[in-house]
Amino acid sequence: MQHSSSCDSKNRNVKITIKYDGSNYHGWQVQKNAVSVQETFQNALAKIIGDDIDVKGCSRTDTGVHANMYCIGLKTDHPIPCARLKAALNNHLPLDMAVLDCEDMPLEFHPRYDCKRKQYIYKIWNNEVRDPFMNGYALHYRYRDMDEELLNKAAAHYLGTHDFTSFCTLDNRRIGDMRRTVYLSKVERSGDIVTFTVEADGFLYNMVRIMTGTLLRVAQRKIMPDDIPSIIEKKDRSFAGPTAPACGLYLNKVIY
Amino acid sequence: MQHSSSCDSKNRNVKITIKYDGSNYHGWQVQKNAVSVQETFQNALAKIIGDDIDVKGCSRTDTGVHANMYCIGLKTDHPIPCARLKAALNNHLPLDMAVLDCEDMPLEFHPRYDCKRKQYIYKIWNNEVRDPFMNGYALHYRYRDMDEELLNKAAAHYLGTHDFTSFCTLDNRRIGDMRRTVYLSKVERSGDIVTFTVEADGFLYNMVRIMTGTLLRVAQRKIMPDDIPSIIEKKDRSFAGPTAPACGLYLNKVIY
């Protein structure tokens, strides 16, 4: 669990923006018997400002998921200037993690609750032969049936406000409003890399990975783009495609 | 050493083009107590056509050096068609290695001696903060003094036929003609990635890494672009810049 027992009496609230290769981590959250991003980050932080730290992340992430941008809220009484904290953290963090920015925020800032939108990307390596440099960084999809136009027709159906129950792994953690508003949903090809970009006011558990798995079913012509609205309507996970593996998924932007 | 004891009585000569992430390998050549690309490749090959194999590489490469394209010559009597050999190798090789192409060649073809030109690239991540995804795939150079125009002026001096003794680590293996002809030598920036591309009829030991280290000295204004001709003239390793680390180096093309 997080070091979150503090009574919020700290006099500083620092937003720390990091980037990390998630290959070696079991997601963000501290857990027993597995190395997490949070634990690794807190260990580096403790070397700089001691271990009286209260750290909160902007989002849970699964094992193997990457982040081009991830925001952390740190409450502390330590007076270290932001520029020095950034440099010191980059000295103490492992090479698969980096601090991009540190910024003092109002005390009431919360990295998760104050987040207005998040953007994820999902990368697919679309070539008969795998790319050794994409191993763990993109899903390898070997078939030449990925029609960009068709996939974009499907992706466009994700736009707007919907109950995304069909695109959520039910895990007992999530109860309540399953509606989310999707602002951006598109597929782009650059050479053999196909990228699905989706931005929303929030995401249900596994939502991007199930959206991606459904797009792969569209590539295979097992689901037609115009089937997507009725899959959403059904509010039943079994109608959507499979959950795509974690390795292709990147938290790309966090917008406050 | 290579399985090269054959008396060249095999009836097939197959050119196998691979791509590999060199992070986990101690270069191409089989050696004791260290995993090499050649050994890994031969192990996969043995599962398909047995171990009566004669494999030759197009080049030695150092530990941690990557290859976007590397050519192997395989002499064998096995009748497996090239398309099946490619698919079978991709099934048996680890995920950080891939076969791009297999092609039957005349019996006299040799992947090293018949190579007309090779092209290397050296990647530099030029940002104050490291990129977690470039760890092991580019040199991290944090200073903002990399002036593309200046570097290109320096790189242009590598063009042409020169004795490159100043750009060679002497290792007792190399005696003889130290002249090489450089056909392409340029520096390009794409965002924070600076790439040095160099193509020649052959390369001395560590030549690209020393050329890169010398360009970094130019970035730091410790060497001026117009100093390069006299560094070449000197035929003395101590006048060139340091040997840049292996991680940023990729064998990019092999031209027959």
XYZ file of C-alpha atoms in Angstrom:
512
model
C 0.000 0.000 0.000
C 0.977 3.608 -0.413
C 2.580 5.704 2.319
C -0.746 7.526 2.538
C -1.389 7.533 6.262
C -0.290 11.149 6.610
C -2.743 13.659 8.025
C -2.005 15.992 5.124
C -0.133 18.406 7.339
C 2.806 18.762 4.931
C 3.537 22.220 3.678
C 4.511 21.333 0.093
C 2.832 19.452 -2.712
C 5.146 18.649 -5.615
C 3.995 17.266 -8.959
C 6.692 14.987 -10.369
C 6.374 13.908 -13.982
C 8.192 10.716 -14.919
C 8.671 8.459 -17.934
C 9.369 4.758 -17.569
C 9.941 1.524 -19.394
C 7.487 -0.756 -17.589
C 9.105 -4.050 -18.721
C 10.690 -4.762 -15.351
C 7.861 -3.518 -13.123
C 4.650 -4.965 -11.782
C 2.703 -1.784 -12.456
C 2.662 1.377 -10.387
C 1.335 0.277 -7.022
C 3.499 -1.105 -4.200
C 2.847 -4.814 -3.639
C 4.390 -7.734 -1.846
C 6.934 -9.957 -3.649
C 7.049 -7.859 -6.809
C 8.952 -4.739 -7.774
C 6.660 -1.828 -8.612
C 7.303 1.599 -10.080
C 6.069 3.236 -6.867
C 8.435 1.264 -4.647
C 11.405 1.952 -6.930
C 10.523 5.643 -7.046
C 10.039 5.860 -3.264
C 13.395 4.167 -2.645
C 15.162 6.782 -4.771
C 13.198 9.580 -3.092
C 14.045 8.301 0.393
C 17.756 8.669 -0.388
C 17.205 12.348 -1.078
C 14.589 13.574 1.395
C 14.326 10.715 3.906
C 11.487 8.279 4.239
C 8.771 10.494 5.678
C 7.144 10.623 2.278
C 3.605 10.610 1.022
C 3.453 9.680 -2.661
C 0.376 9.286 -4.850
C 0.209 8.208 -8.505
C -2.102 9.457 -11.252
C -3.240 5.963 -12.165
C -2.851 2.273 -11.543
C -1.012 0.561 -14.360
C -0.638 -3.148 -15.088
C 2.574 -5.169 -15.208
C 4.609 -4.392 -18.330
C 2.666 -1.240 -19.232
C 4.910 1.712 -20.142
C 4.541 5.433 -19.509
C 5.747 8.290 -21.683
C 4.213 10.536 -19.022
C 3.102 9.631 -15.525
C 2.366 12.143 -12.764
C 3.151 11.693 -9.100
C 2.021 13.865 -6.205
C 4.532 14.202 -3.369
C 3.603 15.829 -0.057
C 6.629 16.805 1.953
C 8.065 19.380 4.330
C 11.498 19.110 2.728
C 12.700 22.422 1.248
C 14.705 20.980 -1.673
C 14.175 23.154 -4.784
C 12.371 21.453 -7.684
C 15.359 21.652 -10.071
C 17.624 19.956 -7.521
C 15.006 17.308 -6.719
C 14.720 16.477 -10.438
C 18.496 16.134 -10.854
C 18.897 14.101 -7.642
C 16.076 11.727 -8.565
C 17.582 11.167 -12.005
C 20.851 10.260 -10.288
C 19.192 7.741 -7.978
C 16.566 6.176 -10.224
C 17.425 3.167 -12.402
C 18.072 3.880 -16.096
C 14.648 2.601 -17.159
C 12.977 5.481 -15.330
C 13.499 9.256 -15.650
C 12.080 12.411 -14.086
C 11.018 14.881 -16.789
C 9.744 17.652 -14.525
C 9.154 18.737 -10.909
C 6.746 21.535 -10.047
C 5.324 22.958 -6.803
C 1.529 22.800 -6.777
C -1.221 24.077 -4.466
C -1.637 21.843 -1.409
C -5.020 20.579 -2.586
C -3.659 19.199 -5.897
C -4.221 15.430 -6.298
C -2.563 13.654 -9.256
C -5.482 11.262 -9.755
C -8.617 13.204 -8.847
C -7.535 16.421 -10.566
C -6.660 14.715 -13.827
C -9.034 15.958 -16.552
C -8.003 13.637 -19.363
C -5.590 10.817 -20.018
C -4.210 9.710 -23.333
C -3.005 6.174 -24.026
C -1.312 4.773 -27.094
C -1.171 1.126 -28.090
C 1.642 0.120 -30.468
C 1.400 -2.784 -32.907
C 4.318 -4.059 -34.990
C 2.605 -5.159 -38.194
C 5.024 -7.253 -40.210
C 5.253 -10.962 -40.911
C 8.623 -10.983 -39.077
C 8.967 -9.634 -35.537
C 11.235 -6.658 -34.822
C 13.849 -7.609 -32.195
C 13.844 -3.997 -30.947
C 10.071 -4.022 -30.402
C 10.110 -7.077 -28.158
C 8.157 -5.926 -25.073
C 7.378 -2.539 -26.664
C 4.697 -3.411 -29.204
C 2.329 -6.261 -29.955
C 3.568 -8.328 -32.884
C 0.687 -8.765 -35.330
C 1.941 -10.585 -38.407
C -0.993 -10.524 -40.823
C -1.259 -8.015 -43.645
C -4.973 -7.423 -43.103
C -4.685 -4.231 -41.027
C -6.652 -1.783 -43.155
C -6.142 1.646 -41.607
C -9.357 3.075 -43.018
C -11.408 0.171 -41.700
C -9.768 0.414 -38.261
C -10.405 4.156 -38.126
C -14.081 3.616 -38.917
C -14.235 1.256 -35.963
C -12.179 3.522 -33.674
C -14.485 6.478 -34.432
C -17.377 4.569 -32.810
C -15.548 4.779 -29.459
C -15.871 8.596 -29.519
C -18.361 10.308 -27.217
C -19.951 9.440 -23.902
C -20.866 5.788 -23.451
C -21.270 3.148 -20.778
C -18.126 1.112 -21.487
C -19.050 -1.982 -19.434
C -18.397 -4.151 -22.520
C -14.817 -2.843 -22.491
C -14.030 -3.457 -18.833
C -12.608 -6.405 -16.962
C -14.807 -6.703 -13.901
C -12.555 -7.103 -10.892
C -14.819 -6.172 -7.967
C -12.826 -2.973 -7.532
C -15.019 -1.029 -9.902
C -18.563 -0.277 -8.998
C -20.535 2.800 -9.951
C -20.634 4.892 -13.059
C -19.260 2.998 -16.076
C -19.729 5.949 -18.408
C -16.657 7.595 -19.849
C -16.220 10.291 -22.479
C -13.760 9.556 -25.270
C -12.385 12.699 -26.968
C -9.881 11.181 -29.358
C -9.767 7.720 -30.937
C -7.713 7.071 -34.039
C -5.402 4.611 -35.759
C -2.252 5.684 -37.598
C 0.381 3.757 -39.514
C 4.024 4.790 -39.745
C 5.923 2.154 -41.698
C 5.230 -1.150 -39.961
C 4.115 0.455 -36.692
C 0.374 0.864 -36.241
C -0.605 3.083 -33.304
C -4.025 3.333 -31.691
C -4.395 6.611 -29.759
C -7.273 7.154 -27.347
C -7.948 10.058 -25.004
C -10.745 10.158 -22.437
C -11.802 11.703 -19.151
C -11.043 8.356 -17.543
C -10.639 4.681 -18.322
C -12.163 1.530 -16.880
C -9.956 -1.428 -15.952
C -8.320 -2.852 -19.140
C -10.438 -0.518 -21.296
C -7.696 0.417 -23.796
C -6.481 -3.163 -24.082
C -10.018 -4.435 -24.791
C -10.624 -1.572 -27.269
C -7.393 -2.662 -29.010
C -8.339 -6.350 -28.975
C -11.648 -5.383 -30.569
C -9.843 -3.402 -33.282
C -7.751 -6.509 -34.002
C -10.999 -8.458 -34.496
C -12.011 -5.737 -36.954
C -8.686 -6.199 -38.788
C -9.556 -9.889 -39.075
C -13.085 -9.027 -40.351
C -14.594 -10.950 -37.434
C -16.185 -7.741 -36.189
C -17.348 -5.014 -38.591
C -16.795 -1.335 -37.679
C -20.547 -0.751 -37.508
C -20.891 -3.579 -34.975
C -19.125 -1.449 -32.353
C -22.180 0.618 -31.294
C -24.168 -2.551 -30.570
C -21.216 -4.072 -28.666
C -21.225 -0.936 -26.489
C -25.036 -1.149 -26.138
C -24.869 -4.725 -24.865
C -22.917 -3.739 -21.714
C -21.501 -7.248 -21.722
C -17.764 -7.949 -21.819
C -18.240 -11.145 -23.844
C -19.234 -9.242 -27.008
C -16.002 -7.228 -27.300
C -12.655 -8.591 -28.529
C -9.982 -10.136 -26.311
C -7.770 -8.107 -23.962
C -4.614 -7.203 -25.933
C -1.335 -7.868 -24.058
C 0.157 -5.178 -21.817
C 3.462 -4.731 -23.686
C 2.053 -2.458 -26.417
C 0.353 -0.063 -23.992
C 1.750 3.337 -23.011
C 0.223 6.004 -20.794
C 1.104 8.852 -23.156
C -0.286 12.050 -21.619
C -1.897 13.134 -18.366
C -3.819 16.388 -18.692
C -4.775 18.598 -15.717
C 35.736 -20.562 -33.168
C 33.402 -21.100 -36.059
C 32.331 -24.503 -37.356
C 34.578 -23.808 -40.295
C 36.499 -27.041 -40.569
C 34.444 -28.231 -43.537
C 36.217 -28.965 -46.772
C 33.624 -26.897 -48.645
C 32.010 -29.954 -50.140
C 28.470 -28.834 -49.290
C 26.106 -28.424 -52.174
C 24.219 -25.343 -50.951
C 25.255 -21.868 -49.848
C 22.447 -19.913 -48.201
C 22.633 -16.210 -47.345
C 20.619 -15.562 -44.188
C 19.884 -11.942 -43.285
C 19.124 -11.285 -39.634
C 18.367 -8.350 -37.332
C 19.233 -8.416 -33.657
C 19.207 -6.471 -30.433
C 22.816 -6.946 -29.281
C 22.191 -6.010 -25.630
C 22.392 -9.575 -24.397
C 25.211 -10.807 -26.646
C 28.974 -10.673 -26.569
C 29.224 -9.826 -30.242
C 28.913 -12.153 -33.206
C 31.745 -14.619 -32.737
C 31.494 -17.810 -30.647
C 33.603 -17.568 -27.502
C 34.032 -19.354 -24.201
C 31.983 -18.297 -21.149
C 29.901 -15.721 -23.008
C 26.779 -15.943 -25.141
C 27.364 -14.772 -28.705
C 25.018 -14.136 -31.604
C 26.722 -16.888 -33.617
C 26.275 -19.501 -30.898
C 22.619 -18.559 -30.372
C 22.010 -18.660 -34.105
C 23.796 -22.017 -34.536
C 21.790 -23.537 -31.674
C 18.526 -22.589 -33.388
C 19.843 -23.826 -36.736
C 20.923 -27.171 -35.268
C 17.334 -27.832 -34.163
C 16.217 -27.520 -37.771
C 18.953 -29.033 -39.927
C 21.159 -30.861 -37.430
C 24.580 -29.817 -36.277
C 26.633 -30.482 -39.392
C 26.675 -26.763 -40.088
C 29.210 -24.338 -41.444
C 28.251 -20.752 -40.605
C 30.159 -17.567 -41.422
C 29.281 -13.989 -40.458
C 29.745 -10.811 -42.478
C 31.604 -9.056 -39.692
C 32.863 -9.232 -36.143
C 30.811 -7.060 -33.833
C 31.526 -5.988 -30.259
C 29.493 -6.742 -27.146
C 26.278 -4.709 -27.046
C 26.443 -3.628 -30.698
C 23.136 -4.012 -32.542
C 22.349 -4.982 -36.118
C 19.475 -3.825 -38.283
C 20.985 -6.036 -40.955
C 23.602 -8.751 -40.583
C 24.392 -11.401 -43.215
C 25.308 -14.991 -42.521
C 26.587 -17.567 -44.980
C 25.442 -21.134 -44.350
C 26.916 -24.065 -46.233
C 24.765 -27.162 -45.981
C 23.542 -30.233 -47.819
C 20.094 -29.965 -46.217
C 17.328 -29.491 -48.808
C 15.008 -27.294 -46.680
C 13.482 -24.555 -48.883
C 14.501 -20.988 -47.972
C 10.980 -19.879 -46.975
C 10.646 -22.809 -44.573
C 14.131 -22.228 -43.146
C 13.246 -18.584 -42.451
C 9.995 -19.491 -40.672
C 11.620 -22.316 -38.678
C 14.527 -20.119 -37.565
C 12.117 -17.396 -36.439
C 10.322 -20.033 -34.352
C 13.530 -21.215 -32.697
C 15.450 -17.970 -32.238
C 14.960 -15.839 -29.123
C 12.738 -12.757 -29.497
C 15.691 -10.361 -29.629
C 16.783 -11.869 -32.948
C 14.862 -12.299 -36.230
C 15.535 -13.679 -39.695
C 14.515 -11.162 -42.367
C 15.472 -13.188 -45.419
C 16.968 -16.461 -46.687
C 18.347 -16.804 -50.205
C 20.280 -19.491 -52.103
C 23.579 -18.132 -53.420
C 26.351 -19.444 -55.677
C 28.689 -21.816 -53.808
C 31.562 -19.325 -53.948
C 29.625 -16.572 -52.116
C 31.295 -15.467 -48.857
C 29.398 -13.073 -46.553
C 32.546 -11.234 -45.473
C 34.856 -11.220 -48.476
C 32.118 -10.472 -51.006
C 30.743 -7.529 -49.064
C 31.245 -4.345 -51.126
C 30.119 -1.794 -48.543
C 28.830 -1.663 -45.014
C 26.774 1.062 -43.426
C 26.757 1.765 -39.701
C 24.636 4.198 -37.719
C 25.447 5.580 -34.286
C 22.506 6.919 -32.252
C 22.813 9.661 -29.650
C 19.984 10.719 -27.318
C 20.609 14.455 -26.946
C 18.525 15.738 -24.056
C 19.391 16.811 -20.552
C 17.232 13.947 -19.248
C 17.825 10.352 -20.399
C 15.108 8.472 -22.270
C 14.236 5.239 -20.410
C 13.420 3.579 -23.746
C 16.860 4.426 -25.189
C 18.781 2.774 -22.368
C 21.214 0.466 -24.200
C 20.056 1.721 -27.625
C 21.669 5.162 -27.828
C 24.417 7.097 -26.112
C 22.972 9.658 -23.695
C 24.639 13.010 -24.393
C 23.029 15.647 -22.200
C 24.564 18.908 -23.365
C 22.819 21.242 -25.767
C 25.963 22.011 -27.753
C 25.372 19.550 -30.600
C 25.349 21.861 -33.603
C 24.267 19.772 -36.585
C 25.947 22.015 -39.133
C 29.254 21.943 -37.262
C 29.086 18.154 -36.882
C 28.328 17.726 -40.571
C 31.342 19.834 -41.496
C 33.461 17.504 -39.397
C 31.783 14.343 -40.714
C 32.400 15.450 -44.328
C 36.145 15.243 -43.687
C 35.822 11.476 -43.208
C 34.696 11.113 -46.864
C 37.087 9.639 -49.414
C 40.018 7.255 -49.278
C 42.280 7.685 -46.258
C 44.609 5.734 -44.023
C 42.407 5.569 -40.902
C 45.091 4.425 -38.436
C 44.128 7.350 -36.142
C 40.622 5.857 -35.963
C 41.582 2.284 -35.125
C 42.156 0.467 -31.866
C 45.314 -1.537 -32.468
C 44.700 -5.071 -31.280
C 47.417 -7.071 -33.039
C 44.763 -8.632 -35.229
C 45.031 -5.925 -37.841
C 48.118 -5.593 -39.916
C 48.286 -4.444 -43.482
C 46.406 -1.858 -45.435
C 44.763 0.686 -43.146
C 43.196 2.603 -46.016
C 39.443 2.584 -46.326
C 37.100 4.488 -48.616
C 34.190 6.294 -46.966
C 31.250 6.918 -49.321
C 28.738 8.446 -46.932
C 29.288 10.346 -43.681
C 26.572 12.576 -42.249
C 24.838 13.676 -39.081
C 21.057 14.094 -38.833
C 18.789 15.186 -36.009
C 15.226 13.958 -35.547
C 13.803 15.466 -32.376
C 16.249 14.567 -29.612
C 17.876 11.725 -31.561
C 21.086 12.591 -33.396
C 22.256 9.917 -35.837
C 25.687 9.615 -37.416
C 25.576 7.497 -40.594
C 28.747 6.229 -42.214
C 29.180 3.902 -45.180
C 32.514 2.516 -46.368
C 34.113 -0.352 -48.237
C 35.297 -1.644 -44.875
C 35.967 -0.552 -41.315
C 38.955 -0.893 -39.017
C 38.492 -2.116 -35.447
C 36.397 0.447 -33.480
C 36.536 2.867 -36.417
C 32.911 4.061 -36.211
C 33.053 4.392 -32.430
C 36.233 6.499 -32.622
C 34.772 8.594 -35.468
C 31.747 9.197 -33.204
C 33.889 10.020 -30.172
C 35.754 12.542 -32.326
C 32.448 14.127 -33.434
C 31.511 14.488 -29.760
C 34.783 16.368 -29.207
C 33.720 18.622 -32.087
C 30.360 19.199 -30.365
C 32.320 20.297 -27.300
C 34.519 22.602 -29.444
C 37.603 20.714 -28.268
C 38.283 19.683 -31.852
C 37.361 21.922 -34.795
C 35.914 20.386 -37.990
C 38.954 21.460 -39.984
C 41.249 19.652 -37.531
C 39.989 16.308 -38.832
C 42.260 16.123 -41.942
C 45.367 16.615 -39.796
C 44.128 14.018 -37.259
C 43.831 11.578 -40.170
C 47.305 12.631 -41.447
C 48.930 11.904 -38.086
C 48.127 8.164 -38.286
C 48.193 8.152 -34.502
C 45.232 7.004 -32.403
C 45.998 9.495 -29.619
C 44.945 12.513 -31.727
C 41.367 11.342 -32.337
C 38.546 11.468 -29.776
C 37.678 8.686 -27.343
C 35.953 5.438 -28.376
C 32.200 6.008 -27.974
C 30.377 3.208 -26.099
C 29.008 0.230 -28.020
C 25.324 0.691 -27.123
C 24.630 3.384 -29.761
C 26.153 1.429 -32.644
C 24.125 -0.467 -35.244
C 25.320 -2.336 -38.309
C 22.648 -0.874 -40.577
C 23.259 -2.262 -44.077
C 25.489 -4.819 -45.734
C 25.831 -4.298 -49.469
C 27.014 -7.014 -51.903
